[in-house]
PDB file of N, CA, C and O in Angstrom:
ATOM      1  N   UNK V   1      28.028 -15.966 -16.018  1.00  0.00           N
ATOM      2  CA  UNK V   1      28.413 -13.917 -16.360  1.00  0.00           C
ATOM      3  C   UNK V   1      27.546 -13.439 -15.589  1.00  0.00           C
ATOM      4  O   UNK V   1      26.884 -12.548 -15.278  1.00  0.00           O
ATOM      5  N   UNK V   2      28.349 -13.358 -14.447  1.00  0.00           N
ATOM      6  CA  UNK V   2      27.561 -11.943 -13.561  1.00  0.00           C
ATOM      7  C   UNK V   2      26.951 -10.555 -14.051  1.00  0.00           C
ATOM      8  O   UNK V   2      27.793  -9.817 -15.350  1.00  0.00           O
ATOM      9  N   UNK V   3      26.480  -9.794 -13.790  1.00  0.00           N
ATOM     10  CA  UNK V   3      26.204  -8.648 -14.250  1.00  0.00           C
ATOM     11  C   UNK V   3      26.330  -7.650 -13.322  1.00  0.00           C
ATOM     12  O   UNK V   3      26.044  -7.817 -12.270  1.00  0.00           O
ATOM     13  N   UNK V   4      25.659  -6.416 -13.508  1.00  0.00           N
ATOM     14  CA  UNK V   4      26.363  -4.653 -11.924  1.00  0.00           C
ATOM     15  C   UNK V   4      25.873  -4.356 -12.915  1.00  0.00           C
ATOM     16  O   UNK V   4      26.929  -3.766 -14.371  1.00  0.00           O
ATOM     17  N   UNK V   5      25.716  -3.625 -12.146  1.00  0.00           N
ATOM     18  CA  UNK V   5      24.104  -2.518 -12.156  1.00  0.00           C
ATOM     19  C   UNK V   5      25.952  -1.237 -11.592  1.00  0.00           C
ATOM     20  O   UNK V   5      24.736  -0.915 -10.042  1.00  0.00           O
ATOM     21  N   UNK V   6      25.623   0.065 -10.959  1.00  0.00           N
ATOM     22  CA  UNK V   6      25.450   1.030 -10.377  1.00  0.00           C
ATOM     23  C   UNK V   6      24.925   2.039 -11.211  1.00  0.00           C
ATOM     24  O   UNK V   6      24.731   2.987 -11.816  1.00  0.00           O
ATOM     25  N   UNK V   7      24.205   3.140 -10.160  1.00  0.00           N
ATOM     26  CA  UNK V   7      23.392   4.049 -10.044  1.00  0.00           C
ATOM     27  C   UNK V   7      23.984   4.593  -9.083  1.00  0.00           C
ATOM     28  O   UNK V   7      23.482   5.122  -8.551  1.00  0.00           O
ATOM     29  N   UNK V   8      24.438   5.798  -9.061  1.00  0.00           N
ATOM     30  CA  UNK V   8      24.400   6.953  -8.186  1.00  0.00           C
ATOM     31  C   UNK V   8      23.332   7.903  -8.426  1.00  0.00           C
ATOM     32  O   UNK V   8      23.207   8.764  -9.451  1.00  0.00           O
ATOM     33  N   UNK V   9      22.684   8.785  -7.369  1.00  0.00           N
ATOM     34  CA  UNK V   9      21.400   9.753  -7.396  1.00  0.00           C
ATOM     35  C   UNK V   9      21.917  11.054  -6.305  1.00  0.00           C
ATOM     36  O   UNK V   9      22.433  10.596  -5.541  1.00  0.00           O
ATOM     37  N   UNK V  10      21.909  12.042  -7.009  1.00  0.00           N
ATOM     38  CA  UNK V  10      21.832  13.497  -6.372  1.00  0.00           C
ATOM     39  C   UNK V  10      21.083  14.105  -5.909  1.00  0.00           C
ATOM     40  O   UNK V  10      20.590  14.428  -7.132  1.00  0.00           O
ATOM     41  N   UNK V  11      19.904  14.034  -5.685  1.00  0.00           N
ATOM     42  CA  UNK V  11      18.327  15.210  -5.439  1.00  0.00           C
ATOM     43  C   UNK V  11      18.151  15.794  -3.477  1.00  0.00           C
ATOM     44  O   UNK V  11      19.002  15.838  -3.162  1.00  0.00           O
ATOM     45  N   UNK V  12      17.381  16.911  -4.035  1.00  0.00           N
ATOM     46  CA  UNK V  12      16.792  16.529  -2.033  1.00  0.00           C
ATOM     47  C   UNK V  12      15.609  15.575  -2.137  1.00  0.00           C
ATOM     48  O   UNK V  12      14.641  15.282  -2.687  1.00  0.00           O
ATOM     49  N   UNK V  13      15.590  15.436  -0.779  1.00  0.00           N
ATOM     50  CA  UNK V  13      14.327  15.164  -0.661  1.00  0.00           C
ATOM     51  C   UNK V  13      13.237  15.907  -1.031  1.00  0.00           C
ATOM     52  O   UNK V  13      12.667  16.645  -1.573  1.00  0.00           O
ATOM     53  N   UNK V  14      12.232  14.176  -1.717  1.00  0.00           N
ATOM     54  CA  UNK V  14      10.441  15.245  -1.421  1.00  0.00           C
ATOM     55  C   UNK V  14       9.918  15.398  -0.497  1.00  0.00           C
ATOM     56  O   UNK V  14       8.651  16.066  -0.519  1.00  0.00           O
ATOM     57  N   UNK V  15       9.626  14.460   0.466  1.00  0.00           N
ATOM     58  CA  UNK V  15       9.022  13.949   1.924  1.00  0.00           C
ATOM     59  C   UNK V  15      10.191  13.798   2.337  1.00  0.00           C
ATOM     60  O   UNK V  15      10.902  13.524   2.590  1.00  0.00           O
ATOM     61  N   UNK V  16       9.491  13.495   4.133  1.00  0.00           N
ATOM     62  CA  UNK V  16       9.488  13.274   5.189  1.00  0.00           C
ATOM     63  C   UNK V  16       9.902  11.926   5.062  1.00  0.00           C
ATOM     64  O   UNK V  16       9.178  11.141   4.342  1.00  0.00           O
ATOM     65  N   UNK V  17      11.576  11.327   5.708  1.00  0.00           N
ATOM     66  CA  UNK V  17      11.018   9.853   5.569  1.00  0.00           C
ATOM     67  C   UNK V  17      10.162   8.910   6.247  1.00  0.00           C
ATOM     68  O   UNK V  17       9.835   9.789   7.392  1.00  0.00           O
ATOM     69  N   UNK V  18       9.815   7.926   6.550  1.00  0.00           N
ATOM     70  CA  UNK V  18       8.920   7.217   7.152  1.00  0.00           C
ATOM     71  C   UNK V  18       9.433   6.220   7.866  1.00  0.00           C
ATOM     72  O   UNK V  18       9.359   5.481   7.257  1.00  0.00           O
ATOM     73  N   UNK V  19       9.623   6.037   8.793  1.00  0.00           N
ATOM     74  CA  UNK V  19      10.423   4.847   9.057  1.00  0.00           C
ATOM     75  C   UNK V  19       9.208   3.450  10.136  1.00  0.00           C
ATOM     76  O   UNK V  19       8.644   3.959  10.721  1.00  0.00           O
ATOM     77  N   UNK V  20       9.833   2.282   9.257  1.00  0.00           N
ATOM     78  CA  UNK V  20       8.554   1.506  10.237  1.00  0.00           C
ATOM     79  C   UNK V  20       9.652   0.662  10.194  1.00  0.00           C
ATOM     80  O   UNK V  20      11.436   0.739   9.643  1.00  0.00           O
ATOM     81  N   UNK V  21       9.680  -0.867  10.634  1.00  0.00           N
ATOM     82  CA  UNK V  21      10.220  -1.724  11.472  1.00  0.00           C
ATOM     83  C   UNK V  21       9.577  -3.359  10.263  1.00  0.00           C
ATOM     84  O   UNK V  21       8.336  -3.297  11.022  1.00  0.00           O
ATOM     85  N   UNK V  22      10.449  -4.217   9.929  1.00  0.00           N
ATOM     86  CA  UNK V  22       9.679  -5.949  10.572  1.00  0.00           C
ATOM     87  C   UNK V  22       9.457  -6.548  11.273  1.00  0.00           C
ATOM     88  O   UNK V  22       9.826  -5.305  11.887  1.00  0.00           O
ATOM     89  N   UNK V  23       8.368  -7.630  10.810  1.00  0.00           N
ATOM     90  CA  UNK V  23       8.681  -8.443  12.217  1.00  0.00           C
ATOM     91  C   UNK V  23       9.786  -7.943  13.212  1.00  0.00           C
ATOM     92  O   UNK V  23       9.402  -9.151  14.109  1.00  0.00           O
ATOM     93  N   UNK V  24      11.060  -8.853  12.527  1.00  0.00           N
ATOM     94  CA  UNK V  24      11.866  -9.395  12.402  1.00  0.00           C
ATOM     95  C   UNK V  24      12.767  -7.917  13.489  1.00  0.00           C
ATOM     96  O   UNK V  24      14.054  -8.310  13.827  1.00  0.00           O
ATOM     97  N   UNK V  25      12.364  -6.721  13.971  1.00  0.00           N
ATOM     98  CA  UNK V  25      13.005  -5.676  13.452  1.00  0.00           C
ATOM     99  C   UNK V  25      13.996  -4.786  12.175  1.00  0.00           C
ATOM    100  O   UNK V  25      14.993  -4.028  12.933  1.00  0.00           O
ATOM    101  N   UNK V  26      14.720  -5.089  11.671  1.00  0.00           N
ATOM    102  CA  UNK V  26      15.087  -4.117  10.903  1.00  0.00           C
ATOM    103  C   UNK V  26      14.145  -3.377  10.264  1.00  0.00           C
ATOM    104  O   UNK V  26      12.519  -3.639   9.778  1.00  0.00           O
ATOM    105  N   UNK V  27      15.075  -2.409  10.214  1.00  0.00           N
ATOM    106  CA  UNK V  27      14.382  -0.547  10.311  1.00  0.00           C
ATOM    107  C   UNK V  27      14.217  -0.367   8.504  1.00  0.00           C
ATOM    108  O   UNK V  27      14.866  -1.368   7.965  1.00  0.00           O
ATOM    109  N   UNK V  28      13.022   0.374   8.087  1.00  0.00           N
ATOM    110  CA  UNK V  28      13.510   0.600   6.771  1.00  0.00           C
ATOM    111  C   UNK V  28      12.921   2.150   6.708  1.00  0.00           C
ATOM    112  O   UNK V  28      11.983   2.049   6.972  1.00  0.00           O
ATOM    113  N   UNK V  29      13.388   2.510   5.549  1.00  0.00           N
ATOM    114  CA  UNK V  29      13.454   4.347   5.625  1.00  0.00           C
ATOM    115  C   UNK V  29      13.029   4.741   4.781  1.00  0.00           C
ATOM    116  O   UNK V  29      13.631   3.711   3.321  1.00  0.00           O
ATOM    117  N   UNK V  30      11.993   5.513   3.652  1.00  0.00           N
ATOM    118  CA  UNK V  30      10.949   4.908   2.978  1.00  0.00           C
ATOM    119  C   UNK V  30      10.988   6.678   2.142  1.00  0.00           C
ATOM    120  O   UNK V  30      10.081   7.315   3.090  1.00  0.00           O
ATOM    121  N   UNK V  31      11.378   7.122   1.004  1.00  0.00           N
ATOM    122  CA  UNK V  31      11.566   8.349   0.857  1.00  0.00           C
ATOM    123  C   UNK V  31      11.517   8.674  -0.397  1.00  0.00           C
ATOM    124  O   UNK V  31      12.006   8.013  -1.235  1.00  0.00           O
ATOM    125  N   UNK V  32      11.694   9.687  -0.514  1.00  0.00           N
ATOM    126  CA  UNK V  32      11.348  10.179  -3.061  1.00  0.00           C
ATOM    127  C   UNK V  32      12.414  10.872  -2.070  1.00  0.00           C
ATOM    128  O   UNK V  32      12.953  12.165  -1.368  1.00  0.00           O
ATOM    129  N   UNK V  33      13.220  11.277  -4.154  1.00  0.00           N
ATOM    130  CA  UNK V  33      13.655  12.383  -3.899  1.00  0.00           C
ATOM    131  C   UNK V  33      13.458  13.043  -5.498  1.00  0.00           C
ATOM    132  O   UNK V  33      13.462  11.568  -5.975  1.00  0.00           O
ATOM    133  N   UNK V  34      13.591  13.218  -5.660  1.00  0.00           N
ATOM    134  CA  UNK V  34      14.134  14.329  -7.062  1.00  0.00           C
ATOM    135  C   UNK V  34      15.628  14.663  -7.562  1.00  0.00           C
ATOM    136  O   UNK V  34      16.292  15.548  -7.082  1.00  0.00           O
ATOM    137  N   UNK V  35      16.081  14.493  -9.017  1.00  0.00           N
ATOM    138  CA  UNK V  35      16.554  14.615  -9.065  1.00  0.00           C
ATOM    139  C   UNK V  35      16.231  16.014 -10.741  1.00  0.00           C
ATOM    140  O   UNK V  35      15.570  15.384 -11.598  1.00  0.00           O
ATOM    141  N   UNK V  36      17.521  17.242 -10.059  1.00  0.00           N
ATOM    142  CA  UNK V  36      17.649  17.669 -12.015  1.00  0.00           C
ATOM    143  C   UNK V  36      18.127  17.489 -12.260  1.00  0.00           C
ATOM    144  O   UNK V  36      19.596  18.117 -12.462  1.00  0.00           O
ATOM    145  N   UNK V  37      18.731  17.850 -14.535  1.00  0.00           N
ATOM    146  CA  UNK V  37      18.810  17.817 -14.988  1.00  0.00           C
ATOM    147  C   UNK V  37      18.503  19.650 -15.523  1.00  0.00           C
ATOM    148  O   UNK V  37      17.167  19.859 -15.750  1.00  0.00           O
ATOM    149  N   UNK V  38      19.553  20.690 -16.588  1.00  0.00           N
ATOM    150  CA  UNK V  38      19.792  20.835 -17.109  1.00  0.00           C
ATOM    151  C   UNK V  38      20.837  20.763 -18.061  1.00  0.00           C
ATOM    152  O   UNK V  38      21.449  20.346 -18.524  1.00  0.00           O
ATOM    153  N   UNK V  39      19.749  21.419 -19.768  1.00  0.00           N
ATOM    154  CA  UNK V  39      20.925  21.825 -20.473  1.00  0.00           C
ATOM    155  C   UNK V  39      20.223  22.193 -21.619  1.00  0.00           C
ATOM    156  O   UNK V  39      19.436  23.695 -21.024  1.00  0.00           O
ATOM    157  N   UNK V  40      21.191  23.008 -22.183  1.00  0.00           N
ATOM    158  CA  UNK V  40      20.590  24.156 -23.676  1.00  0.00           C
ATOM    159  C   UNK V  40      20.136  23.254 -24.774  1.00  0.00           C
ATOM    160  O   UNK V  40      21.732  22.172 -25.418  1.00  0.00           O
ATOM    161  N   UNK V  41      19.622  23.093 -25.279  1.00  0.00           N
ATOM    162  CA  UNK V  41      19.062  22.788 -26.336  1.00  0.00           C
ATOM    163  C   UNK V  41      19.612  23.045 -28.123  1.00  0.00           C
ATOM    164  O   UNK V  41      20.003  23.838 -27.465  1.00  0.00           O
ATOM    165  N   UNK V  42      18.668  23.181 -28.999  1.00  0.00           N
ATOM    166  CA  UNK V  42      20.143  23.297 -29.835  1.00  0.00           C
ATOM    167  C   UNK V  42      20.069  24.338 -30.222  1.00  0.00           C
ATOM    168  O   UNK V  42      20.642  24.827 -31.136  1.00  0.00           O
ATOM    169  N   UNK V  43      18.522  25.028 -30.075  1.00  0.00           N
ATOM    170  CA  UNK V  43      18.374  26.586 -30.845  1.00  0.00           C
ATOM    171  C   UNK V  43      19.476  27.146 -29.297  1.00  0.00           C
ATOM    172  O   UNK V  43      18.363  28.364 -28.954  1.00  0.00           O
ATOM    173  N   UNK V  44      18.873  26.697 -28.466  1.00  0.00           N
ATOM    174  CA  UNK V  44      19.646  27.722 -27.626  1.00  0.00           C
ATOM    175  C   UNK V  44      19.250  28.251 -26.459  1.00  0.00           C
ATOM    176  O   UNK V  44      19.630  28.302 -24.967  1.00  0.00           O
ATOM    177  N   UNK V  45      18.019  27.632 -26.044  1.00  0.00           N
ATOM    178  CA  UNK V  45      16.698  27.305 -25.085  1.00  0.00           C
ATOM    179  C   UNK V  45      17.290  26.702 -23.757  1.00  0.00           C
ATOM    180  O   UNK V  45      17.935  25.027 -24.717  1.00  0.00           O
ATOM    181  N   UNK V  46      17.196  27.334 -22.913  1.00  0.00           N
ATOM    182  CA  UNK V  46      17.369  26.488 -21.607  1.00  0.00           C
ATOM    183  C   UNK V  46      16.341  25.097 -21.367  1.00  0.00           C
ATOM    184  O   UNK V  46      15.013  26.371 -21.009  1.00  0.00           O
ATOM    185  N   UNK V  47      16.592  24.832 -21.426  1.00  0.00           N
ATOM    186  CA  UNK V  47      15.577  23.631 -21.273  1.00  0.00           C
ATOM    187  C   UNK V  47      16.272  23.076 -18.918  1.00  0.00           C
ATOM    188  O   UNK V  47      17.380  23.093 -18.759  1.00  0.00           O
ATOM    189  N   UNK V  48      15.087  21.991 -18.836  1.00  0.00           N
ATOM    190  CA  UNK V  48      15.401  21.560 -17.752  1.00  0.00           C
ATOM    191  C   UNK V  48      13.615  20.423 -17.430  1.00  0.00           C
ATOM    192  O   UNK V  48      13.656  20.204 -18.034  1.00  0.00           O
ATOM    193  N   UNK V  49      14.793  19.788 -16.708  1.00  0.00           N
ATOM    194  CA  UNK V  49      14.126  18.083 -17.200  1.00  0.00           C
ATOM    195  C   UNK V  49      14.270  17.711 -15.615  1.00  0.00           C
ATOM    196  O   UNK V  49      15.393  17.581 -13.999  1.00  0.00           O
ATOM    197  N   UNK V  50      13.330  16.974 -14.211  1.00  0.00           N
ATOM    198  CA  UNK V  50      12.692  16.571 -13.225  1.00  0.00           C
ATOM    199  C   UNK V  50      12.423  14.670 -13.229  1.00  0.00           C
ATOM    200  O   UNK V  50      11.401  14.285 -14.233  1.00  0.00           O
ATOM    201  N   UNK V  51      13.125  14.324 -12.546  1.00  0.00           N
ATOM    202  CA  UNK V  51      13.229  12.661 -12.054  1.00  0.00           C
ATOM    203  C   UNK V  51      13.216  12.274 -10.578  1.00  0.00           C
ATOM    204  O   UNK V  51      13.563  12.681 -10.126  1.00  0.00           O
ATOM    205  N   UNK V  52      11.367  12.041 -10.403  1.00  0.00           N
ATOM    206  CA  UNK V  52      11.329  11.012  -9.245  1.00  0.00           C
ATOM    207  C   UNK V  52      11.852   9.704  -8.981  1.00  0.00           C
ATOM    208  O   UNK V  52      11.231   9.068  -9.500  1.00  0.00           O
ATOM    209  N   UNK V  53      11.912  10.037  -7.492  1.00  0.00           N
ATOM    210  CA  UNK V  53      12.647   8.520  -7.588  1.00  0.00           C
ATOM    211  C   UNK V  53      11.911   8.299  -6.039  1.00  0.00           C
ATOM    212  O   UNK V  53      12.193   9.289  -5.036  1.00  0.00           O
ATOM    213  N   UNK V  54      12.043   7.165  -5.579  1.00  0.00           N
ATOM    214  CA  UNK V  54      11.511   6.376  -4.498  1.00  0.00           C
ATOM    215  C   UNK V  54      12.442   5.797  -3.091  1.00  0.00           C
ATOM    216  O   UNK V  54      12.726   4.887  -5.024  1.00  0.00           O
ATOM    217  N   UNK V  55      12.786   5.953  -2.397  1.00  0.00           N
ATOM    218  CA  UNK V  55      13.776   5.605  -2.184  1.00  0.00           C
ATOM    219  C   UNK V  55      13.885   3.894  -0.498  1.00  0.00           C
ATOM    220  O   UNK V  55      12.964   4.962   0.307  1.00  0.00           O
ATOM    221  N   UNK V  56      14.187   3.036  -1.046  1.00  0.00           N
ATOM    222  CA  UNK V  56      13.962   2.332   0.322  1.00  0.00           C
ATOM    223  C   UNK V  56      15.499   1.521   1.222  1.00  0.00           C
ATOM    224  O   UNK V  56      16.214   1.170   0.288  1.00  0.00           O
ATOM    225  N   UNK V  57      15.752   2.100   2.087  1.00  0.00           N
ATOM    226  CA  UNK V  57      16.874   2.617   3.107  1.00  0.00           C
ATOM    227  C   UNK V  57      16.111   0.848   3.869  1.00  0.00           C
ATOM    228  O   UNK V  57      16.032   1.381   4.626  1.00  0.00           O
ATOM    229  N   UNK V  58      17.522  -0.177   4.218  1.00  0.00           N
ATOM    230  CA  UNK V  58      17.544  -0.904   5.886  1.00  0.00           C
ATOM    231  C   UNK V  58      18.315  -0.693   6.205  1.00  0.00           C
ATOM    232  O   UNK V  58      19.202  -0.390   6.067  1.00  0.00           O
ATOM    233  N   UNK V  59      18.236  -0.870   7.870  1.00  0.00           N
ATOM    234  CA  UNK V  59      19.637  -1.363   8.505  1.00  0.00           C
ATOM    235  C   UNK V  59      19.205  -0.300   8.863  1.00  0.00           C
ATOM    236  O   UNK V  59      18.813   1.527   8.979  1.00  0.00           O
ATOM    237  N   UNK V  60      20.700   0.186   9.549  1.00  0.00           N
ATOM    238  CA  UNK V  60      21.436   1.264   9.953  1.00  0.00           C
ATOM    239  C   UNK V  60      21.085   2.442   9.673  1.00  0.00           C
ATOM    240  O   UNK V  60      20.642   3.688  10.056  1.00  0.00           O
ATOM    241  N   UNK V  61      21.109   2.373   8.341  1.00  0.00           N
ATOM    242  CA  UNK V  61      21.002   3.540   7.125  1.00  0.00           C
ATOM    243  C   UNK V  61      20.112   3.818   7.442  1.00  0.00           C
ATOM    244  O   UNK V  61      19.650   5.657   7.310  1.00  0.00           O
ATOM    245  N   UNK V  62      18.529   3.347   7.671  1.00  0.00           N
ATOM    246  CA  UNK V  62      17.216   4.081   7.567  1.00  0.00           C
ATOM    247  C   UNK V  62      16.997   4.722   9.075  1.00  0.00           C
ATOM    248  O   UNK V  62      15.511   5.139   8.368  1.00  0.00           O
ATOM    249  N   UNK V  63      18.294   4.208   9.883  1.00  0.00           N
ATOM    250  CA  UNK V  63      16.910   5.179  11.204  1.00  0.00           C
ATOM    251  C   UNK V  63      18.927   6.678  11.433  1.00  0.00           C
ATOM    252  O   UNK V  63      18.235   7.221  11.285  1.00  0.00           O
ATOM    253  N   UNK V  64      19.220   6.557  10.015  1.00  0.00           N
ATOM    254  CA  UNK V  64      21.284   7.402  10.267  1.00  0.00           C
ATOM    255  C   UNK V  64      19.900   7.864   9.513  1.00  0.00           C
ATOM    256  O   UNK V  64      19.251   9.469   9.408  1.00  0.00           O
ATOM    257  N   UNK V  65      19.185   8.079   8.230  1.00  0.00           N
ATOM    258  CA  UNK V  65      18.144   8.741   7.142  1.00  0.00           C
ATOM    259  C   UNK V  65      17.002   9.805   7.926  1.00  0.00           C
ATOM    260  O   UNK V  65      15.994  10.920   8.523  1.00  0.00           O
ATOM    261  N   UNK V  66      16.809   9.118   8.806  1.00  0.00           N
ATOM    262  CA  UNK V  66      15.450   9.726   9.818  1.00  0.00           C
ATOM    263  C   UNK V  66      15.829   9.782  10.482  1.00  0.00           C
ATOM    264  O   UNK V  66      15.241  10.902  10.432  1.00  0.00           O
ATOM    265  N   UNK V  67      17.277  10.690  11.403  1.00  0.00           N
ATOM    266  CA  UNK V  67      17.847  11.080  11.996  1.00  0.00           C
ATOM    267  C   UNK V  67      17.732  12.500  11.525  1.00  0.00           C
ATOM    268  O   UNK V  67      16.990  13.577  12.357  1.00  0.00           O
ATOM    269  N   UNK V  68      18.028  12.192  10.163  1.00  0.00           N
ATOM    270  CA  UNK V  68      19.805  13.334   9.956  1.00  0.00           C
ATOM    271  C   UNK V  68      18.351  14.138   8.679  1.00  0.00           C
ATOM    272  O   UNK V  68      19.153  15.724   8.296  1.00  0.00           O
ATOM    273  N   UNK V  69      17.408  13.344   8.351  1.00  0.00           N
ATOM    274  CA  UNK V  69      17.296  14.207   7.024  1.00  0.00           C
ATOM    275  C   UNK V  69      15.423  14.808   7.460  1.00  0.00           C
ATOM    276  O   UNK V  69      14.972  14.335   7.679  1.00  0.00           O
ATOM    277  N   UNK V  70      15.659  15.586   6.103  1.00  0.00           N
ATOM    278  CA  UNK V  70      14.137  16.229   6.628  1.00  0.00           C
ATOM    279  C   UNK V  70      13.574  16.550   4.461  1.00  0.00           C
ATOM    280  O   UNK V  70      14.463  16.427   3.868  1.00  0.00           O
ATOM    281  N   UNK V  71      12.474  16.490   4.754  1.00  0.00           N
ATOM    282  CA  UNK V  71      11.627  17.925   2.987  1.00  0.00           C
ATOM    283  C   UNK V  71      12.658  18.451   2.081  1.00  0.00           C
ATOM    284  O   UNK V  71      13.696  19.485   3.185  1.00  0.00           O
ATOM    285  N   UNK V  72      13.692  18.566   1.922  1.00  0.00           N
ATOM    286  CA  UNK V  72      14.087  19.858   0.975  1.00  0.00           C
ATOM    287  C   UNK V  72      15.630  19.807   1.064  1.00  0.00           C
ATOM    288  O   UNK V  72      15.945  20.306   0.290  1.00  0.00           O
ATOM    289  N   UNK V  73      16.339  17.773   2.217  1.00  0.00           N
ATOM    290  CA  UNK V  73      17.492  17.868   2.391  1.00  0.00           C
ATOM    291  C   UNK V  73      17.924  17.568   0.857  1.00  0.00           C
ATOM    292  O   UNK V  73      17.966  16.958   0.186  1.00  0.00           O
ATOM    293  N   UNK V  74      19.493  17.971   0.788  1.00  0.00           N
ATOM    294  CA  UNK V  74      20.345  17.558  -0.610  1.00  0.00           C
ATOM    295  C   UNK V  74      21.115  16.145   0.294  1.00  0.00           C
ATOM    296  O   UNK V  74      21.706  15.998   1.252  1.00  0.00           O
ATOM    297  N   UNK V  75      20.580  15.557  -0.886  1.00  0.00           N
ATOM    298  CA  UNK V  75      21.282  13.357  -0.509  1.00  0.00           C
ATOM    299  C   UNK V  75      21.449  13.015  -1.223  1.00  0.00           C
ATOM    300  O   UNK V  75      21.309  13.371  -3.018  1.00  0.00           O
ATOM    301  N   UNK V  76      22.790  12.533  -2.241  1.00  0.00           N
ATOM    302  CA  UNK V  76      23.734  11.384  -2.772  1.00  0.00           C
ATOM    303  C   UNK V  76      23.882  10.310  -1.805  1.00  0.00           C
ATOM    304  O   UNK V  76      23.924   9.884  -1.083  1.00  0.00           O
ATOM    305  N   UNK V  77      22.856   9.336  -2.714  1.00  0.00           N
ATOM    306  CA  UNK V  77      22.686   8.250  -2.832  1.00  0.00           C
ATOM    307  C   UNK V  77      23.132   7.560  -4.302  1.00  0.00           C
ATOM    308  O   UNK V  77      23.573   7.640  -5.096  1.00  0.00           O
TER     309      UNK V  77
END
């Protein structure tokens, strides 16, 4: 039986993408994003939680990320 995991992330870049290439020429872009979550606690106070995720994109998507995105830009992955 096959397994499937699906994740949607919406956040902002925490640093500029770093582009590098493998020996075979495949582009790899590395960057981080911050995902924020807001909610009210049981006593009514507002709470905030941040989650930091490191992302590696490959191929044409890596080149696009490197060209059009920079620190602070919103992104949906």
